[in-house]
Amino acid sequence: MKFAVWIIAIVLVFGVGFGAGFLFQRGDHTAYVDTAKLYNDFEMKKELEQKVTEVQLSRKAQLDSLKINFVALSKKTNPTLEDRTKLQALESQYHQMQQQFEADNGKIVQYYTNQIWTQLNQYIRDYGKQEGYTYIYGGDGSGTIMYAQEKRNITPEVVAYVNARYKGKGK
Amino acid sequence: MMRRMIIGLCLLLAGMWEIGCQHSELSVADYQKWVEQEDNPTLIQDKTMGDLIFSAKYKPRSYVAMLHAGTTQIPPLRLQAMEDSLKGYEYFTFKIAHPNHNTELLKLNLNQQDEYFARVEYYSFGIQNDFFLISGQDTIPCALSHFERTYGLAPHATFTLSFECQRKVHEPLTLLYNEKVFGLGLIALRFEAENLNKIPSVSFF
């Protein structure tokens, strides 16, 4: 009799344990990442930002040197007809270049931003799959997540993961 | 009793040694088979980016020498001589694949026909400037890139790459590809030193 009671007790304990484990497993495993921080801490973003800055600085230098010539010519006290024609040409060239550079700068920023988000999204998908998340929300301050417990913030882990993946490590 | 225990222990250690060194030496034919395994985790690294899968296979020098010889019936001295002639270079096969695309990869997301020819030209010549190998502190440009054209018969693009590089035993290798056709940016595939050091050698006996 005593033996049967023990058996039933053991079966009950294991049954409840397995049931709870099963339910817990099925429960949604969710977390969020601070997307602004993730984006800013992503190595690829820093590298491309550096590239864009270099391109923009070199373009600005070209424009500045053109402007110096243009200003110097415009300050001439008794400009000849040739000077005026040259001045007009320089002015037109300056504005044309300025417009071209502004358009190109916008395009290059857009091109790199798309590259960064394509890679980030892929790495976050891989991270979610690898860590068994049901959802990973993006908390970008625009109302996607109004509140979350701090322990649900996985931004530091995701930043470390995406940077390792970008460098070619792991899977 | 004591003697039996010592013999048993020796046998156990010998067994463990055998298991540990399973891949340390292979015959020429087995070596070639081992390198050519489709899913060899020691030699292959891959990365999914959007719809595309980028993979690279590290090709050990002995294997490249065997390919040059064109036979597995190669005398040891000849293999050694060929391997020596390849010293100072690292070889890879790089593949770009789209698993859900049935036609030529170059035709993926194509806006106009001219773009197709521009891609063919880029993959044949320009792409070499977008491959790099990181070994230690050095970033090495690609010495040779060869695009294997499939003329629409395969939904992937394959490249044979070589880099002028002499890897140090403790150093990993990272293959970098600056992807421009589909606008994905830098793709890095890292081959850990511990994996590269596990590559077996060829045995003739």
Short mmCIF file of C-alpha atoms in Angstrom, two decimals:
data_model
loop_
_atom_site.label_atom_id
_atom_site.label_comp_id
_atom_site.label_asym_id
_atom_site.label_seq_id
_atom_site.Cartn_x
_atom_site.Cartn_y
_atom_site.Cartn_z
CA MET A 1 0.00 0.00 0.00
CA LYS A 2 2.75 2.38 1.07
CA PHE A 3 4.66 1.50 -2.10
CA ALA A 4 1.68 2.39 -4.31
CA VAL A 5 1.34 5.79 -2.59
CA TRP A 6 5.01 6.50 -3.26
CA ILE A 7 4.62 5.55 -6.92
CA ILE A 8 1.57 7.81 -7.32
CA ALA A 9 3.40 10.69 -5.60
CA ILE A 10 6.43 10.32 -7.88
CA VAL A 11 4.24 10.14 -10.99
CA LEU A 12 2.35 13.25 -9.84
CA VAL A 13 5.53 15.24 -9.15
CA PHE A 14 7.05 14.34 -12.51
CA GLY A 15 3.75 14.92 -14.31
CA VAL A 16 3.32 18.39 -12.86
CA GLY A 17 6.99 19.17 -13.56
CA PHE A 18 6.79 18.09 -17.20
CA GLY A 19 3.46 19.86 -17.67
CA ALA A 20 4.82 23.12 -16.27
CA GLY A 21 7.97 22.79 -18.38
CA PHE A 22 5.88 22.15 -21.50
CA LEU A 23 3.68 25.16 -20.86
CA PHE A 24 6.70 27.35 -20.14
CA GLN A 25 8.34 26.17 -23.36
CA ARG A 26 5.22 27.04 -25.34
CA GLY A 27 5.02 30.48 -23.75
CA ASP A 28 6.19 33.39 -25.89
CA HIS A 29 9.81 34.21 -25.40
CA THR A 30 9.97 37.91 -26.10
CA ALA A 31 12.49 40.71 -25.68
CA TYR A 32 13.24 44.10 -27.16
CA VAL A 33 16.25 45.95 -28.51
CA ASP A 34 16.94 49.64 -28.41
CA THR A 35 17.20 50.08 -32.19
CA ALA A 36 18.86 53.50 -32.03
CA LYS A 37 21.60 52.14 -29.78
CA LEU A 38 21.92 48.98 -31.85
CA TYR A 39 22.29 51.01 -35.06
CA ASN A 40 24.81 53.41 -33.54
CA ASP A 41 26.91 50.65 -31.98
CA PHE A 42 27.00 48.53 -35.13
CA GLU A 43 30.57 48.45 -36.48
CA MET A 44 29.39 48.56 -40.09
CA LYS A 45 27.53 51.82 -39.43
CA LYS A 46 30.65 53.35 -37.86
CA GLU A 47 32.83 52.26 -40.79
CA LEU A 48 30.43 53.53 -43.44
CA GLU A 49 29.85 56.77 -41.54
CA GLN A 50 33.60 57.32 -41.61
CA LYS A 51 33.62 56.68 -45.37
CA VAL A 52 30.76 59.13 -45.95
CA THR A 53 32.51 61.78 -43.84
CA GLU A 54 35.70 61.35 -45.88
CA VAL A 55 33.81 61.68 -49.17
CA GLN A 56 31.90 64.72 -47.93
CA LEU A 57 35.07 66.41 -46.65
CA SER A 58 36.85 65.87 -49.95
CA ARG A 59 33.86 67.30 -51.82
CA LYS A 60 33.73 70.26 -49.45
CA ALA A 61 37.43 70.89 -50.07
CA GLN A 62 36.78 70.98 -53.83
CA LEU A 63 33.92 73.43 -53.34
CA ASP A 64 35.96 75.59 -50.95
CA SER A 65 38.86 75.90 -53.36
CA LEU A 66 36.45 76.92 -56.11
CA LYS A 67 34.88 79.45 -53.76
CA ILE A 68 38.27 80.99 -52.89
CA ASN A 69 38.97 81.61 -56.59
CA PHE A 70 35.51 82.98 -57.06
CA VAL A 71 35.70 85.36 -54.05
CA ALA A 72 39.20 86.53 -55.00
CA LEU A 73 38.03 87.39 -58.49
CA SER A 74 34.88 89.12 -57.27
CA LYS A 75 36.95 91.41 -54.98
CA LYS A 76 39.03 92.72 -57.85
CA THR A 77 38.69 96.52 -57.95
CA ASN A 78 38.70 97.10 -61.70
CA PRO A 79 37.49 93.84 -63.28
CA THR A 80 37.94 93.50 -67.02
CA LEU A 81 35.33 91.96 -69.28
CA GLU A 82 37.35 88.74 -69.25
CA ASP A 83 37.29 88.75 -65.42
CA ARG A 84 33.51 89.18 -65.39
CA THR A 85 33.02 86.33 -67.83
CA LYS A 86 35.35 84.14 -65.77
CA LEU A 87 33.50 85.12 -62.60
CA GLN A 88 30.18 84.15 -64.12
CA ALA A 89 31.58 80.82 -65.27
CA LEU A 90 33.04 80.13 -61.82
CA GLU A 91 29.79 81.06 -60.09
CA SER A 92 27.81 78.77 -62.36
CA GLN A 93 30.33 75.94 -61.91
CA TYR A 94 30.22 76.39 -58.12
CA HIS A 95 26.41 76.18 -57.93
CA GLN A 96 26.31 73.21 -60.30
CA MET A 97 28.90 71.33 -58.25
CA GLN A 98 27.18 72.20 -55.00
CA GLN A 99 23.86 70.83 -56.25
CA GLN A 100 25.51 67.71 -57.65
CA PHE A 101 27.37 67.02 -54.40
CA GLU A 102 24.26 67.55 -52.28
CA ALA A 103 22.31 65.08 -54.42
CA ASP A 104 25.18 62.55 -54.39
CA ASN A 105 25.64 62.89 -50.64
CA GLY A 106 21.97 62.15 -50.10
CA LYS A 107 22.14 59.11 -52.41
CA ILE A 108 25.27 57.68 -50.81
CA VAL A 109 23.80 58.06 -47.29
CA GLN A 110 20.61 56.32 -48.43
CA TYR A 111 22.61 53.52 -50.13
CA TYR A 112 24.70 52.86 -47.02
CA THR A 113 21.69 53.10 -44.68
CA ASN A 114 19.95 50.39 -46.73
CA GLN A 115 23.05 48.18 -46.54
CA ILE A 116 23.29 48.64 -42.78
CA TRP A 117 19.63 47.78 -42.16
CA THR A 118 19.70 44.78 -44.49
CA GLN A 119 22.62 43.33 -42.55
CA LEU A 120 21.23 44.30 -39.11
CA ASN A 121 17.83 42.74 -39.88
CA GLN A 122 19.48 39.52 -41.04
CA TYR A 123 21.66 39.28 -37.92
CA ILE A 124 18.70 39.99 -35.61
CA ARG A 125 16.70 37.25 -37.38
CA ASP A 126 19.65 34.86 -36.92
CA TYR A 127 19.98 35.87 -33.26
CA GLY A 128 16.27 35.36 -32.62
CA LYS A 129 16.39 31.92 -34.23
CA GLN A 130 19.57 30.92 -32.40
CA GLU A 131 18.30 32.05 -28.98
CA GLY A 132 14.77 30.71 -29.49
CA TYR A 133 12.85 33.99 -29.30
CA THR A 134 9.26 34.16 -30.47
CA TYR A 135 9.40 37.95 -30.85
CA ILE A 136 12.09 40.59 -30.67
CA TYR A 137 10.60 44.05 -30.68
CA GLY A 138 12.36 47.18 -31.79
CA GLY A 139 12.14 49.83 -29.09
CA ASP A 140 13.02 52.90 -31.12
CA GLY A 141 11.21 55.53 -29.09
CA SER A 142 8.54 56.04 -31.77
CA GLY A 143 5.87 54.19 -29.84
CA THR A 144 6.59 50.58 -30.82
CA ILE A 145 7.23 49.70 -27.19
CA MET A 146 5.82 52.01 -24.54
CA TYR A 147 7.05 49.96 -21.62
CA ALA A 148 9.16 46.90 -21.01
CA GLN A 149 10.90 45.45 -18.02
CA GLU A 150 14.63 46.22 -18.13
CA LYS A 151 15.42 42.50 -17.89
CA ARG A 152 13.73 42.10 -21.30
CA ASN A 153 16.25 44.51 -22.86
CA ILE A 154 18.67 42.41 -24.89
CA THR A 155 20.36 45.31 -26.69
CA PRO A 156 23.89 44.70 -25.29
CA GLU A 157 23.81 40.99 -26.23
CA VAL A 158 22.47 41.81 -29.71
CA VAL A 159 25.08 44.55 -30.25
CA ALA A 160 27.85 42.06 -29.37
CA TYR A 161 26.27 39.42 -31.62
CA VAL A 162 25.76 41.63 -34.70
CA ASN A 163 29.30 42.99 -34.47
CA ALA A 164 30.74 39.47 -34.18
CA ARG A 165 28.66 38.33 -37.18
CA TYR A 166 29.69 41.39 -39.19
CA LYS A 167 33.33 40.45 -38.55
CA GLY A 168 32.52 36.99 -39.90
CA LYS A 169 32.47 35.09 -36.62
CA GLY A 170 29.99 32.38 -35.59
CA LYS A 171 26.66 31.55 -37.18
CA MET B 1 45.12 -7.47 -11.18
CA MET B 2 47.34 -4.40 -11.26
CA ARG B 3 48.87 -5.53 -14.56
CA ARG B 4 45.43 -5.94 -16.12
CA MET B 5 44.46 -2.46 -15.01
CA ILE B 6 47.60 -0.95 -16.56
CA ILE B 7 47.00 -2.81 -19.85
CA GLY B 8 43.37 -1.68 -19.86
CA LEU B 9 44.41 1.92 -19.23
CA CYS B 10 46.97 1.75 -22.06
CA LEU B 11 44.33 0.38 -24.44
CA LEU B 12 41.92 3.13 -23.42
CA LEU B 13 44.55 5.83 -24.00
CA ALA B 14 45.47 4.29 -27.37
CA GLY B 15 41.79 4.29 -28.35
CA MET B 16 41.39 7.93 -27.32
CA TRP B 17 44.55 8.84 -29.29
CA GLU B 18 43.17 7.04 -32.34
CA ILE B 19 39.83 8.90 -32.07
CA GLY B 20 41.58 12.23 -31.51
CA CYS B 21 43.81 11.75 -34.55
CA GLN B 22 41.10 10.36 -36.81
CA HIS B 23 41.63 13.04 -39.44
CA SER B 24 45.34 13.66 -39.03
CA GLU B 25 46.40 11.61 -42.06
CA LEU B 26 44.42 10.47 -45.09
CA SER B 27 45.28 8.71 -48.31
CA VAL B 28 45.27 10.85 -51.46
CA ALA B 29 41.84 9.61 -52.57
CA ASP B 30 40.31 9.98 -49.08
CA TYR B 31 41.87 13.40 -48.70
CA GLN B 32 40.28 14.57 -51.95
CA LYS B 33 36.93 13.12 -50.88
CA TRP B 34 37.21 14.80 -47.47
CA VAL B 35 37.92 18.23 -49.00
CA GLU B 36 35.10 17.84 -51.54
CA GLN B 37 32.42 17.06 -48.94
CA GLU B 38 29.51 19.43 -49.54
CA ASP B 39 29.12 20.22 -45.84
CA ASN B 40 32.65 20.13 -44.51
CA PRO B 41 32.43 22.40 -41.42
CA THR B 42 36.22 22.65 -41.17
CA LEU B 43 36.62 24.15 -44.61
CA ILE B 44 33.31 25.87 -45.38
CA GLN B 45 31.93 29.10 -43.93
CA ASP B 46 28.66 30.62 -45.05
CA LYS B 47 26.43 33.56 -44.32
CA THR B 48 22.84 34.27 -45.31
CA MET B 49 22.14 37.88 -46.15
CA GLY B 50 18.62 38.68 -47.23
CA ASP B 51 17.74 36.22 -50.02
CA LEU B 52 21.32 35.27 -50.80
CA ILE B 53 23.72 32.75 -49.32
CA PHE B 54 27.42 33.54 -49.50
CA SER B 55 29.76 30.64 -48.87
CA ALA B 56 33.48 30.14 -49.09
CA LYS B 57 35.49 26.96 -49.08
CA TYR B 58 39.11 27.05 -47.97
CA LYS B 59 41.18 24.91 -50.31
CA PRO B 60 44.29 23.44 -48.67
CA ARG B 61 47.47 23.57 -50.73
CA SER B 62 47.70 19.76 -51.01
CA TYR B 63 44.24 19.69 -52.55
CA VAL B 64 45.08 22.44 -55.06
CA ALA B 65 48.25 20.51 -55.97
CA MET B 66 46.13 17.37 -56.54
CA LEU B 67 43.78 19.33 -58.79
CA HIS B 68 46.75 20.62 -60.76
CA ALA B 69 48.06 17.07 -61.11
CA GLY B 70 44.64 15.92 -62.29
CA THR B 71 44.97 12.48 -60.71
CA THR B 72 44.94 10.77 -57.33
CA GLN B 73 47.77 8.47 -58.51
CA ILE B 74 50.38 11.06 -57.74
CA PRO B 75 53.88 10.16 -56.48
CA PRO B 76 54.73 11.73 -53.09
CA LEU B 77 57.72 13.66 -54.39
CA ARG B 78 55.73 15.18 -57.22
CA LEU B 79 52.93 16.22 -54.87
CA GLN B 80 55.48 17.76 -52.53
CA ALA B 81 57.10 19.67 -55.40
CA MET B 82 53.72 20.96 -56.57
CA GLU B 83 52.78 21.98 -53.04
CA ASP B 84 56.07 23.84 -52.70
CA SER B 85 55.37 25.73 -55.90
CA LEU B 86 52.05 26.91 -54.41
CA LYS B 87 53.61 28.09 -51.15
CA GLY B 88 52.82 31.67 -50.20
CA TYR B 89 49.28 31.52 -51.59
CA GLU B 90 45.90 30.73 -50.05
CA TYR B 91 43.03 29.42 -52.18
CA PHE B 92 39.26 29.63 -51.84
CA THR B 93 36.11 28.82 -53.77
CA PHE B 94 33.51 31.52 -53.23
CA LYS B 95 29.87 30.98 -54.08
CA ILE B 96 26.82 33.26 -54.19
CA ALA B 97 23.52 31.39 -54.31
CA HIS B 98 19.84 32.22 -54.22
CA PRO B 99 18.00 29.16 -52.88
CA ASN B 100 14.60 30.18 -54.25
CA HIS B 101 15.73 31.36 -57.65
CA ASN B 102 15.80 28.87 -60.52
CA THR B 103 17.58 30.84 -63.20
CA GLU B 104 21.00 32.46 -63.41
CA LEU B 105 21.90 34.52 -60.35
CA LEU B 106 22.99 37.40 -62.57
CA LYS B 107 19.39 37.77 -63.73
CA LEU B 108 18.08 38.31 -60.19
CA ASN B 109 16.31 41.68 -59.66
CA LEU B 110 17.34 42.79 -63.12
CA ASN B 111 15.91 46.12 -64.30
CA GLN B 112 17.16 46.08 -67.89
CA GLN B 113 19.17 43.84 -70.21
CA ASP B 114 22.21 46.15 -70.21
CA GLU B 115 22.49 45.60 -66.48
CA TYR B 116 22.95 41.88 -67.09
CA PHE B 117 25.98 42.46 -69.31
CA ALA B 118 27.40 44.97 -66.84
CA ARG B 119 27.09 42.29 -64.13
CA VAL B 120 28.80 39.68 -66.32
CA GLU B 121 31.66 42.08 -66.92
CA TYR B 122 31.91 42.96 -63.24
CA TYR B 123 31.90 39.31 -62.11
CA SER B 124 34.50 38.46 -64.75
CA PHE B 125 36.92 41.32 -64.13
CA GLY B 126 35.95 43.99 -61.60
CA ILE B 127 35.04 41.76 -58.67
CA GLN B 128 38.68 40.93 -57.96
CA ASN B 129 39.08 44.43 -56.49
CA ASP B 130 36.29 43.72 -53.99
CA PHE B 131 37.83 40.61 -52.40
CA PHE B 132 40.27 40.83 -49.51
CA LEU B 133 41.79 38.39 -47.06
CA ILE B 134 42.58 39.37 -43.49
CA SER B 135 45.46 37.47 -41.98
CA GLY B 136 46.73 38.80 -38.67
CA GLN B 137 47.07 42.55 -39.06
CA ASP B 138 47.29 42.42 -42.87
CA THR B 139 44.50 43.05 -45.35
CA ILE B 140 45.59 41.36 -48.55
CA PRO B 141 44.07 42.15 -51.96
CA CYS B 142 42.95 39.31 -54.19
CA ALA B 143 45.71 38.11 -56.51
CA LEU B 144 43.46 36.12 -58.82
CA SER B 145 39.72 35.78 -59.29
CA HIS B 146 38.11 33.49 -61.82
CA PHE B 147 34.35 33.55 -62.45
CA GLU B 148 32.93 30.21 -63.59
CA ARG B 149 30.21 31.06 -66.07
CA THR B 150 27.27 28.69 -66.17
CA TYR B 151 25.29 30.34 -69.00
CA GLY B 152 22.03 30.00 -67.15
CA LEU B 153 22.51 26.36 -66.13
CA ALA B 154 22.98 26.99 -62.40
CA PRO B 155 21.27 29.43 -60.02
CA HIS B 156 24.55 30.38 -58.36
CA ALA B 157 27.79 32.16 -59.17
CA THR B 158 31.11 30.53 -58.33
CA PHE B 159 34.54 32.15 -58.13
CA THR B 160 38.00 30.70 -57.62
CA LEU B 161 40.14 33.04 -55.56
CA SER B 162 43.77 33.17 -54.56
CA PHE B 163 45.61 35.52 -52.25
CA GLU B 164 49.32 36.04 -51.77
CA CYS B 165 49.46 35.13 -48.11
CA GLN B 166 51.37 32.88 -45.74
CA ARG B 167 49.12 32.18 -42.76
CA LYS B 168 50.71 31.80 -39.33
CA VAL B 169 49.52 28.75 -37.37
CA HIS B 170 47.76 30.71 -34.62
CA GLU B 171 46.06 33.16 -36.98
CA PRO B 172 42.53 32.86 -38.40
CA LEU B 173 41.71 33.94 -41.95
CA THR B 174 38.81 36.26 -42.78
CA LEU B 175 37.60 36.49 -46.34
CA LEU B 176 36.00 39.86 -47.11
CA TYR B 177 33.75 40.58 -50.04
CA ASN B 178 32.36 44.04 -50.67
CA GLU B 179 29.02 43.14 -52.27
CA LYS B 180 27.90 45.76 -54.78
CA VAL B 181 25.52 44.06 -57.25
CA PHE B 182 22.69 43.58 -54.74
CA GLY B 183 23.73 46.44 -52.44
CA LEU B 184 24.52 44.36 -49.35
CA GLY B 185 27.92 45.78 -48.42
CA LEU B 186 30.74 43.99 -46.66
CA ILE B 187 30.38 40.23 -46.21
CA ALA B 188 32.95 38.64 -43.90
CA LEU B 189 33.56 34.90 -43.58
CA ARG B 190 35.96 33.86 -40.85
CA PHE B 191 37.96 30.63 -40.79
CA GLU B 192 39.09 29.97 -37.23
CA ALA B 193 42.73 28.96 -36.72
CA GLU B 194 41.73 25.88 -34.70
CA ASN B 195 39.69 24.58 -37.66
CA LEU B 196 42.41 25.30 -40.20
CA ASN B 197 44.94 23.55 -37.97
CA LYS B 198 42.71 20.44 -37.91
CA ILE B 199 43.07 19.90 -41.66
CA PRO B 200 44.59 16.44 -42.19
CA SER B 201 47.73 15.79 -44.15
CA VAL B 202 48.21 13.37 -47.02
CA SER B 203 49.64 9.97 -46.23
CA PHE B 204 51.21 7.71 -48.85
CA PHE B 205 51.73 4.67 -46.63
#
